[in-house]
Amino acid sequence: MKSTPTPTPTPTESEIYGVMITRNPSHSKLAELGVTSWPKWQGQPSKFPWTFKATETMYLLQGKVEVFVDGFEASFFIGAGDLVVFPKGMNVTWDITQAVDKHYSLEK
């Protein structure tokens, strides 16, 4: 009996509080951006404030983060497999709930 290949999840894009999130971006999109050549950052579970001094695009390889954006009461989650763009000047609090490993690129 032939096994059926696992379907690739369809990318979905959304904007939450000015943050662009693409869940399950295609391999071609990641290659086009050159994600694997970007620097990496890792973080252990912790909670801290952060200001994006430049527009930052990140691709999370693993982990989970609850993001609180200053000026909004609700939060949202980003995690492994998400391509995320935070705009320059945004103030957030990151609550890393599962250790993070990500590639990132800062707009010049």
Short mmCIF file of N, CA and C in Angstrom, two decimals:
data_model
loop_
_atom_site.label_atom_id
_atom_site.label_comp_id
_atom_site.label_asym_id
_atom_site.label_seq_id
_atom_site.Cartn_x
_atom_site.Cartn_y
_atom_site.Cartn_z
N MET A 1 0.84 -1.16 0.00
CA MET A 1 0.00 0.00 0.00
C MET A 1 0.89 1.24 0.00
N LYS A 2 0.58 2.21 -0.88
CA LYS A 2 1.35 3.45 -0.94
C LYS A 2 0.94 4.36 0.22
N SER A 3 1.96 5.03 0.75
CA SER A 3 1.63 6.00 1.79
C SER A 3 1.36 7.35 1.13
N THR A 4 0.42 8.05 1.67
CA THR A 4 0.06 9.36 1.15
C THR A 4 1.00 10.39 1.76
N PRO A 5 1.62 11.24 0.92
CA PRO A 5 2.52 12.25 1.50
C PRO A 5 1.74 13.21 2.39
N THR A 6 2.42 13.67 3.42
CA THR A 6 1.81 14.64 4.32
C THR A 6 1.70 15.97 3.58
N PRO A 7 0.52 16.56 3.53
CA PRO A 7 0.39 17.82 2.83
C PRO A 7 1.16 18.94 3.54
N THR A 8 1.74 19.84 2.74
CA THR A 8 2.44 20.99 3.29
C THR A 8 1.38 22.00 3.74
N PRO A 9 1.49 22.50 4.97
CA PRO A 9 0.50 23.49 5.43
C PRO A 9 0.52 24.73 4.53
N THR A 10 -0.63 25.28 4.30
CA THR A 10 -0.76 26.48 3.48
C THR A 10 -0.31 27.68 4.31
N PRO A 11 0.54 28.54 3.70
CA PRO A 11 0.93 29.74 4.44
C PRO A 11 -0.28 30.63 4.72
N THR A 12 -0.33 31.20 5.90
CA THR A 12 -1.37 32.16 6.23
C THR A 12 -0.70 33.43 6.74
N GLU A 13 -1.20 34.57 6.28
CA GLU A 13 -0.65 35.85 6.71
C GLU A 13 -1.69 36.60 7.52
N SER A 14 -1.22 37.27 8.56
CA SER A 14 -2.11 38.10 9.36
C SER A 14 -1.31 39.27 9.92
N GLU A 15 -2.04 40.29 10.31
CA GLU A 15 -1.43 41.44 10.97
C GLU A 15 -2.11 41.59 12.33
N ILE A 16 -1.28 41.64 13.37
CA ILE A 16 -1.80 41.82 14.73
C ILE A 16 -1.06 43.00 15.34
N TYR A 17 -1.79 44.07 15.64
CA TYR A 17 -1.22 45.26 16.27
C TYR A 17 -0.03 45.82 15.50
N GLY A 18 -0.06 45.69 14.17
CA GLY A 18 1.03 46.22 13.34
C GLY A 18 2.16 45.23 13.10
N VAL A 19 2.05 44.02 13.65
CA VAL A 19 3.05 42.98 13.46
C VAL A 19 2.55 42.04 12.36
N MET A 20 3.36 41.84 11.31
CA MET A 20 2.99 40.92 10.23
C MET A 20 3.49 39.51 10.56
N ILE A 21 2.59 38.55 10.47
CA ILE A 21 2.94 37.16 10.80
C ILE A 21 2.54 36.27 9.62
N THR A 22 3.51 35.51 9.12
CA THR A 22 3.23 34.50 8.10
C THR A 22 3.50 33.15 8.75
N ARG A 23 2.45 32.38 8.91
CA ARG A 23 2.59 31.05 9.49
C ARG A 23 2.82 30.06 8.35
N ASN A 24 3.81 29.20 8.54
CA ASN A 24 4.17 28.18 7.54
C ASN A 24 4.54 28.78 6.19
N PRO A 25 5.50 29.73 6.13
CA PRO A 25 5.90 30.27 4.83
C PRO A 25 6.52 29.16 3.98
N SER A 26 6.42 29.32 2.67
CA SER A 26 6.96 28.30 1.76
C SER A 26 8.48 28.30 1.81
N HIS A 27 9.07 27.16 1.46
CA HIS A 27 10.52 27.05 1.41
C HIS A 27 11.08 28.04 0.39
N SER A 28 10.34 28.25 -0.70
CA SER A 28 10.82 29.19 -1.73
C SER A 28 10.84 30.62 -1.19
N LYS A 29 9.87 30.98 -0.37
CA LYS A 29 9.84 32.31 0.24
C LYS A 29 11.03 32.49 1.18
N LEU A 30 11.31 31.49 2.00
CA LEU A 30 12.44 31.55 2.93
C LEU A 30 13.76 31.63 2.16
N ALA A 31 13.87 30.87 1.07
CA ALA A 31 15.09 30.90 0.25
C ALA A 31 15.24 32.27 -0.41
N GLU A 32 14.14 32.82 -0.91
CA GLU A 32 14.16 34.14 -1.56
C GLU A 32 14.67 35.21 -0.59
N LEU A 33 14.27 35.12 0.67
CA LEU A 33 14.70 36.07 1.69
C LEU A 33 16.12 35.81 2.18
N GLY A 34 16.63 34.60 1.93
CA GLY A 34 17.98 34.25 2.40
C GLY A 34 18.04 33.99 3.89
N VAL A 35 16.95 33.47 4.45
CA VAL A 35 16.82 33.30 5.90
C VAL A 35 17.99 32.54 6.51
N THR A 36 18.47 31.48 5.86
CA THR A 36 19.53 30.66 6.48
C THR A 36 20.85 31.41 6.59
N SER A 37 21.01 32.53 5.87
CA SER A 37 22.24 33.32 5.98
C SER A 37 22.14 34.40 7.06
N TRP A 38 20.95 34.61 7.62
CA TRP A 38 20.76 35.62 8.65
C TRP A 38 21.42 35.18 9.96
N PRO A 39 21.79 36.15 10.81
CA PRO A 39 22.30 35.78 12.14
C PRO A 39 21.24 35.02 12.94
N LYS A 40 21.71 34.31 13.96
CA LYS A 40 20.79 33.57 14.83
C LYS A 40 20.81 34.16 16.24
N TRP A 41 19.70 33.96 16.94
CA TRP A 41 19.58 34.37 18.34
C TRP A 41 18.83 33.27 19.05
N GLN A 42 19.25 33.00 20.28
CA GLN A 42 18.58 31.99 21.10
C GLN A 42 18.23 32.61 22.44
N GLY A 43 17.10 32.23 22.99
CA GLY A 43 16.69 32.73 24.29
C GLY A 43 15.97 31.66 25.09
N GLN A 44 16.27 31.63 26.37
CA GLN A 44 15.63 30.69 27.28
C GLN A 44 14.34 31.31 27.84
N PRO A 45 13.46 30.50 28.41
CA PRO A 45 12.24 31.06 28.99
C PRO A 45 12.55 32.22 29.93
N SER A 46 11.92 33.35 29.64
CA SER A 46 12.12 34.58 30.42
C SER A 46 11.10 35.60 29.93
N LYS A 47 11.00 36.70 30.67
CA LYS A 47 10.07 37.76 30.29
C LYS A 47 10.83 39.09 30.38
N PHE A 48 10.79 39.89 29.29
CA PHE A 48 11.55 41.13 29.27
C PHE A 48 10.95 42.13 28.27
N PRO A 49 11.13 43.43 28.54
CA PRO A 49 10.68 44.45 27.60
C PRO A 49 11.70 44.59 26.46
N TRP A 50 11.21 45.00 25.28
CA TRP A 50 12.10 45.18 24.13
C TRP A 50 11.56 46.29 23.23
N THR A 51 12.46 47.11 22.72
CA THR A 51 12.11 48.12 21.73
C THR A 51 12.84 47.78 20.44
N PHE A 52 12.11 47.70 19.35
CA PHE A 52 12.71 47.41 18.05
C PHE A 52 13.28 48.71 17.49
N LYS A 53 14.61 48.83 17.47
CA LYS A 53 15.27 50.04 17.01
C LYS A 53 15.36 50.09 15.49
N ALA A 54 15.05 48.99 14.85
CA ALA A 54 14.96 48.88 13.39
C ALA A 54 13.86 47.87 13.09
N THR A 55 13.30 47.93 11.89
CA THR A 55 12.34 46.90 11.49
C THR A 55 13.07 45.57 11.51
N GLU A 56 12.51 44.58 12.18
CA GLU A 56 13.15 43.27 12.29
C GLU A 56 12.25 42.19 11.73
N THR A 57 12.82 41.40 10.82
CA THR A 57 12.15 40.23 10.28
C THR A 57 12.82 39.02 10.92
N MET A 58 12.01 38.11 11.44
CA MET A 58 12.57 36.93 12.09
C MET A 58 11.84 35.68 11.63
N TYR A 59 12.57 34.57 11.64
CA TYR A 59 11.98 33.27 11.35
C TYR A 59 12.30 32.38 12.53
N LEU A 60 11.28 31.92 13.22
CA LEU A 60 11.47 31.10 14.41
C LEU A 60 11.63 29.64 14.03
N LEU A 61 12.78 29.07 14.38
CA LEU A 61 13.06 27.66 14.12
C LEU A 61 12.42 26.78 15.19
N GLN A 62 12.43 27.28 16.42
CA GLN A 62 11.79 26.56 17.52
C GLN A 62 11.42 27.54 18.61
N GLY A 63 10.52 27.10 19.48
CA GLY A 63 10.12 27.90 20.62
C GLY A 63 8.75 28.50 20.49
N LYS A 64 8.38 29.25 21.53
CA LYS A 64 7.08 29.90 21.60
C LYS A 64 7.21 31.15 22.45
N VAL A 65 6.62 32.25 21.97
CA VAL A 65 6.70 33.53 22.66
C VAL A 65 5.31 34.16 22.73
N GLU A 66 4.94 34.62 23.92
CA GLU A 66 3.73 35.43 24.04
C GLU A 66 4.20 36.88 23.95
N VAL A 67 3.61 37.63 23.03
CA VAL A 67 4.02 39.01 22.77
C VAL A 67 2.94 39.97 23.26
N PHE A 68 3.37 40.93 24.08
CA PHE A 68 2.49 41.99 24.57
C PHE A 68 2.99 43.28 23.93
N VAL A 69 2.15 43.95 23.13
CA VAL A 69 2.53 45.20 22.48
C VAL A 69 2.04 46.36 23.35
N ASP A 70 2.95 47.30 23.65
CA ASP A 70 2.56 48.47 24.45
C ASP A 70 1.37 49.17 23.82
N GLY A 71 0.39 49.52 24.64
CA GLY A 71 -0.80 50.22 24.17
C GLY A 71 -1.97 49.31 23.86
N PHE A 72 -1.76 47.99 23.94
CA PHE A 72 -2.83 47.02 23.68
C PHE A 72 -2.95 46.09 24.88
N GLU A 73 -4.19 45.77 25.25
CA GLU A 73 -4.40 44.92 26.42
C GLU A 73 -4.17 43.44 26.13
N ALA A 74 -4.54 43.00 24.93
CA ALA A 74 -4.42 41.58 24.59
C ALA A 74 -3.00 41.26 24.11
N SER A 75 -2.69 39.98 24.05
CA SER A 75 -1.39 39.52 23.57
C SER A 75 -1.62 38.53 22.43
N PHE A 76 -0.52 38.09 21.82
CA PHE A 76 -0.60 37.06 20.78
C PHE A 76 0.65 36.19 20.88
N PHE A 77 0.58 35.03 20.26
CA PHE A 77 1.69 34.08 20.29
C PHE A 77 2.35 33.97 18.93
N ILE A 78 3.68 33.80 18.95
CA ILE A 78 4.44 33.42 17.76
C ILE A 78 5.26 32.20 18.15
N GLY A 79 5.57 31.38 17.15
CA GLY A 79 6.32 30.17 17.48
C GLY A 79 6.99 29.56 16.27
N ALA A 80 7.51 28.37 16.48
CA ALA A 80 8.26 27.66 15.45
C ALA A 80 7.50 27.65 14.13
N GLY A 81 8.20 28.00 13.06
CA GLY A 81 7.60 28.01 11.73
C GLY A 81 6.99 29.34 11.34
N ASP A 82 7.05 30.36 12.21
CA ASP A 82 6.48 31.66 11.90
C ASP A 82 7.55 32.62 11.36
N LEU A 83 7.19 33.35 10.33
CA LEU A 83 7.99 34.45 9.78
C LEU A 83 7.30 35.72 10.24
N VAL A 84 8.01 36.55 11.02
CA VAL A 84 7.37 37.68 11.71
C VAL A 84 8.14 38.97 11.43
N VAL A 85 7.40 40.06 11.19
CA VAL A 85 8.02 41.37 10.97
C VAL A 85 7.50 42.34 12.03
N PHE A 86 8.43 42.83 12.85
CA PHE A 86 8.12 43.85 13.85
C PHE A 86 8.60 45.19 13.32
N PRO A 87 7.74 46.23 13.35
CA PRO A 87 8.14 47.54 12.82
C PRO A 87 9.10 48.29 13.75
N LYS A 88 9.91 49.13 13.15
CA LYS A 88 10.84 49.99 13.88
C LYS A 88 10.05 50.84 14.89
N GLY A 89 10.59 50.94 16.11
CA GLY A 89 10.00 51.77 17.14
C GLY A 89 8.96 51.09 18.00
N MET A 90 8.57 49.86 17.67
CA MET A 90 7.55 49.16 18.46
C MET A 90 8.13 48.73 19.80
N ASN A 91 7.35 48.96 20.85
CA ASN A 91 7.72 48.53 22.20
C ASN A 91 6.87 47.33 22.59
N VAL A 92 7.53 46.26 23.01
CA VAL A 92 6.82 45.03 23.36
C VAL A 92 7.40 44.47 24.66
N THR A 93 6.69 43.50 25.20
CA THR A 93 7.24 42.63 26.24
C THR A 93 7.19 41.23 25.67
N TRP A 94 8.33 40.56 25.70
CA TRP A 94 8.42 39.18 25.24
C TRP A 94 8.35 38.27 26.45
N ASP A 95 7.45 37.29 26.40
CA ASP A 95 7.38 36.26 27.42
C ASP A 95 7.68 34.94 26.72
N ILE A 96 8.95 34.53 26.78
CA ILE A 96 9.38 33.30 26.13
C ILE A 96 8.91 32.14 26.99
N THR A 97 7.96 31.36 26.46
CA THR A 97 7.41 30.24 27.22
C THR A 97 8.08 28.92 26.87
N GLN A 98 8.70 28.85 25.68
CA GLN A 98 9.50 27.69 25.27
C GLN A 98 10.75 28.26 24.61
N ALA A 99 11.93 27.73 24.94
CA ALA A 99 13.21 28.25 24.45
C ALA A 99 13.13 28.54 22.95
N VAL A 100 13.67 29.71 22.57
CA VAL A 100 13.59 30.19 21.20
C VAL A 100 14.92 30.05 20.48
N ASP A 101 14.85 29.65 19.22
CA ASP A 101 15.99 29.66 18.30
C ASP A 101 15.44 30.31 17.03
N LYS A 102 16.03 31.44 16.63
CA LYS A 102 15.49 32.16 15.48
C LYS A 102 16.61 32.74 14.63
N HIS A 103 16.28 32.94 13.35
CA HIS A 103 17.12 33.74 12.45
C HIS A 103 16.47 35.12 12.43
N TYR A 104 17.28 36.18 12.26
CA TYR A 104 16.72 37.52 12.21
C TYR A 104 17.48 38.41 11.23
N SER A 105 16.79 39.41 10.73
CA SER A 105 17.38 40.39 9.82
C SER A 105 16.87 41.76 10.21
N LEU A 106 17.80 42.71 10.35
CA LEU A 106 17.45 44.08 10.70
C LEU A 106 17.50 44.94 9.45
N GLU A 107 16.45 45.74 9.25
CA GLU A 107 16.41 46.64 8.10
C GLU A 107 17.50 47.69 8.26
N LYS A 108 18.22 47.94 7.19
CA LYS A 108 19.31 48.92 7.23
C LYS A 108 18.81 50.30 6.92
#
